[in-house]
Short mmCIF file of C-alpha atoms in Angstrom, two decimals:
data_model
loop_
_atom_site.label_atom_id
_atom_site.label_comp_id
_atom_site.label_asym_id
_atom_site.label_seq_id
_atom_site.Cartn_x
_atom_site.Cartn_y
_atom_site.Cartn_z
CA UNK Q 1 -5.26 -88.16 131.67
CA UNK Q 2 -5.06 -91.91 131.92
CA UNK Q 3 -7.25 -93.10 129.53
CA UNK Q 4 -7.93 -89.97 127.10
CA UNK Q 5 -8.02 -90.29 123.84
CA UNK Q 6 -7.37 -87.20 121.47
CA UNK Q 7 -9.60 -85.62 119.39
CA UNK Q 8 -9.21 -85.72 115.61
CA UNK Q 9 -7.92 -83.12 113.79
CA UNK Q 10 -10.15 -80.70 112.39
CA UNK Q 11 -8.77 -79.76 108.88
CA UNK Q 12 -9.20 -75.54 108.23
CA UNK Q 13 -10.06 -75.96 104.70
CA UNK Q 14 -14.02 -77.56 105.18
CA UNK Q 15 -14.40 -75.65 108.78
CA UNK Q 16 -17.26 -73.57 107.61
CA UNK Q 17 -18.85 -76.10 105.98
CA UNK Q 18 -20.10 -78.73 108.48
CA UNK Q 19 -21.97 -81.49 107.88
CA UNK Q 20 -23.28 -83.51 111.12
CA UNK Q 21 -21.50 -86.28 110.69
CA UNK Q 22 -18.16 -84.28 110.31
CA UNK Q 23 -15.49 -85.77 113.07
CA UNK Q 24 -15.85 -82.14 114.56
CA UNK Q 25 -18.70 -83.79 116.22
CA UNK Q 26 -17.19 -86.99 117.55
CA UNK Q 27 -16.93 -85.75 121.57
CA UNK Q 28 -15.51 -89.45 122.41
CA UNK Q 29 -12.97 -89.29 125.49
CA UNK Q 30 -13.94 -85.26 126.38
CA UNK Q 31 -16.10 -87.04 129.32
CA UNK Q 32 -15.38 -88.85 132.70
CA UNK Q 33 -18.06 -91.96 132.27
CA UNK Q 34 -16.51 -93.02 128.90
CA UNK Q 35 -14.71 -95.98 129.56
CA UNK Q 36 -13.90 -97.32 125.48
CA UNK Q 37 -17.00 -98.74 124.02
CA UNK Q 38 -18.66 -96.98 121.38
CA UNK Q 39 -21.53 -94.28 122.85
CA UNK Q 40 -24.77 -96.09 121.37
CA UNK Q 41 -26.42 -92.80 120.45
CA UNK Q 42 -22.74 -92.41 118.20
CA UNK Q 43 -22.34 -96.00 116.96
CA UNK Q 44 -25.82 -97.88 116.32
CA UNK Q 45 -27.06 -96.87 113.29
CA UNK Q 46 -30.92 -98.41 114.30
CA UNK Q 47 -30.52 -95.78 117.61
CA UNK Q 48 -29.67 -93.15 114.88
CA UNK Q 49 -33.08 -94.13 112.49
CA UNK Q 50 -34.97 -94.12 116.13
CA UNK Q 51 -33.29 -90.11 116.84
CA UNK Q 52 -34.46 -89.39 113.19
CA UNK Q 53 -37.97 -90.86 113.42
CA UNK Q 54 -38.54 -89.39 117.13
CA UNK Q 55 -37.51 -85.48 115.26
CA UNK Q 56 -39.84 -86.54 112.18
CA UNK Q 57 -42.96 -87.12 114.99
CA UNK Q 58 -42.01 -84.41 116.71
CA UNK Q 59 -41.97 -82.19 113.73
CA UNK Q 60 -45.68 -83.61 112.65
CA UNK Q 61 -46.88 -83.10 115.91
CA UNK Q 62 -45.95 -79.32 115.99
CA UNK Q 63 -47.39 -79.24 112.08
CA UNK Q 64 -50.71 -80.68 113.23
CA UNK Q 65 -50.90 -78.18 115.88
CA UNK Q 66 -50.56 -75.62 113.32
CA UNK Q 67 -52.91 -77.11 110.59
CA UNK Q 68 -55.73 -77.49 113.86
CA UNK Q 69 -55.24 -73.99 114.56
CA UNK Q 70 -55.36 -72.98 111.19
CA UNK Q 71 -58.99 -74.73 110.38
CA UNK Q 72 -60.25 -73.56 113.62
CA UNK Q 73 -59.49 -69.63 112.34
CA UNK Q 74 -60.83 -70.49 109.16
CA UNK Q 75 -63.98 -72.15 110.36
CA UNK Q 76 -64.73 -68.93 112.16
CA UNK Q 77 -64.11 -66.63 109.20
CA UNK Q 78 -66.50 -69.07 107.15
CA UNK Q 79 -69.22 -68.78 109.94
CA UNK Q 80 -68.50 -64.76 110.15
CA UNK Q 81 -68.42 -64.51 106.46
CA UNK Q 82 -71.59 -66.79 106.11
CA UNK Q 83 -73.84 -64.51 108.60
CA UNK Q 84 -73.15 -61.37 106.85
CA UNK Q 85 -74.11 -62.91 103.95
CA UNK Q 86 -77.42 -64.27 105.07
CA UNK Q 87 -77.73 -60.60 105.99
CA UNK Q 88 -77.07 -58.97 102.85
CA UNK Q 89 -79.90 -61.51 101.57
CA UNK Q 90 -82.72 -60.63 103.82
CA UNK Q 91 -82.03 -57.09 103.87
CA UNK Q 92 -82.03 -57.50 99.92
CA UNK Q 93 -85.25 -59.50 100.36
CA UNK Q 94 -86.50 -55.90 102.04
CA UNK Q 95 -85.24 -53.45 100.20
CA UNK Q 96 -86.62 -55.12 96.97
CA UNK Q 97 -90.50 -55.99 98.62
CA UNK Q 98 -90.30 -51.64 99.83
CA UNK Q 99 -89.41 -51.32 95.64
CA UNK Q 100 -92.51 -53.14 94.59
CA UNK Q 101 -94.30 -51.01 97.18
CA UNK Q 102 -92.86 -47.87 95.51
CA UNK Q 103 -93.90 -49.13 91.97
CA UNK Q 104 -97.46 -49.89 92.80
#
């Protein structure tokens, strides 16, 4: 088509072994809006440090939904773990005033 550029070709030899910036990538010319400048997402590095920071918050984000979940299970085991504790000690505190009973 009028207009079309062809795509680069993709050498056999590193195939498997993509990186993301590999020309594998590079879709320029496979759509109908393109019309020959440089697709900012592809060709402004500061768009490509705001992609990368947006993933980074997004990846925190998920991580401090994880780490709230995480203290709110182990907050209840503490408080579970805590009352049978306090149990063991006051049915200690009973068993051992019944003992001095027994000794008298």
């Amino acid at each position: 088509p009028q207009g079309a550029i062809a795509p680069i070709l993709i050498q056999r030899d590193g195939l498997f072994k993509l990186d993301v910036d590999d020309d594998i990538w590079q879709d320029i010319g496979l759509e109908d809006d393109f019309v020959g400048f440089p697709l900012v997402w592809l060709a402004d590095e500061r768009v490509h440090l705001g992609i990368r920071s947006l993933l980074e918050l997004k990846r925190c984000e998920e991580e401090e939904r994880r780490l709230l979940y995480e203290r709110k299970t182990l907050m209840e085991w503490h408080s579970e773990e805590w009352r049978r504790l306090e149990t063991c000690r006051v049915d200690a505190g009973k068993r051992a005033v019944v003992s001095l009973h027994v000794l008298r």
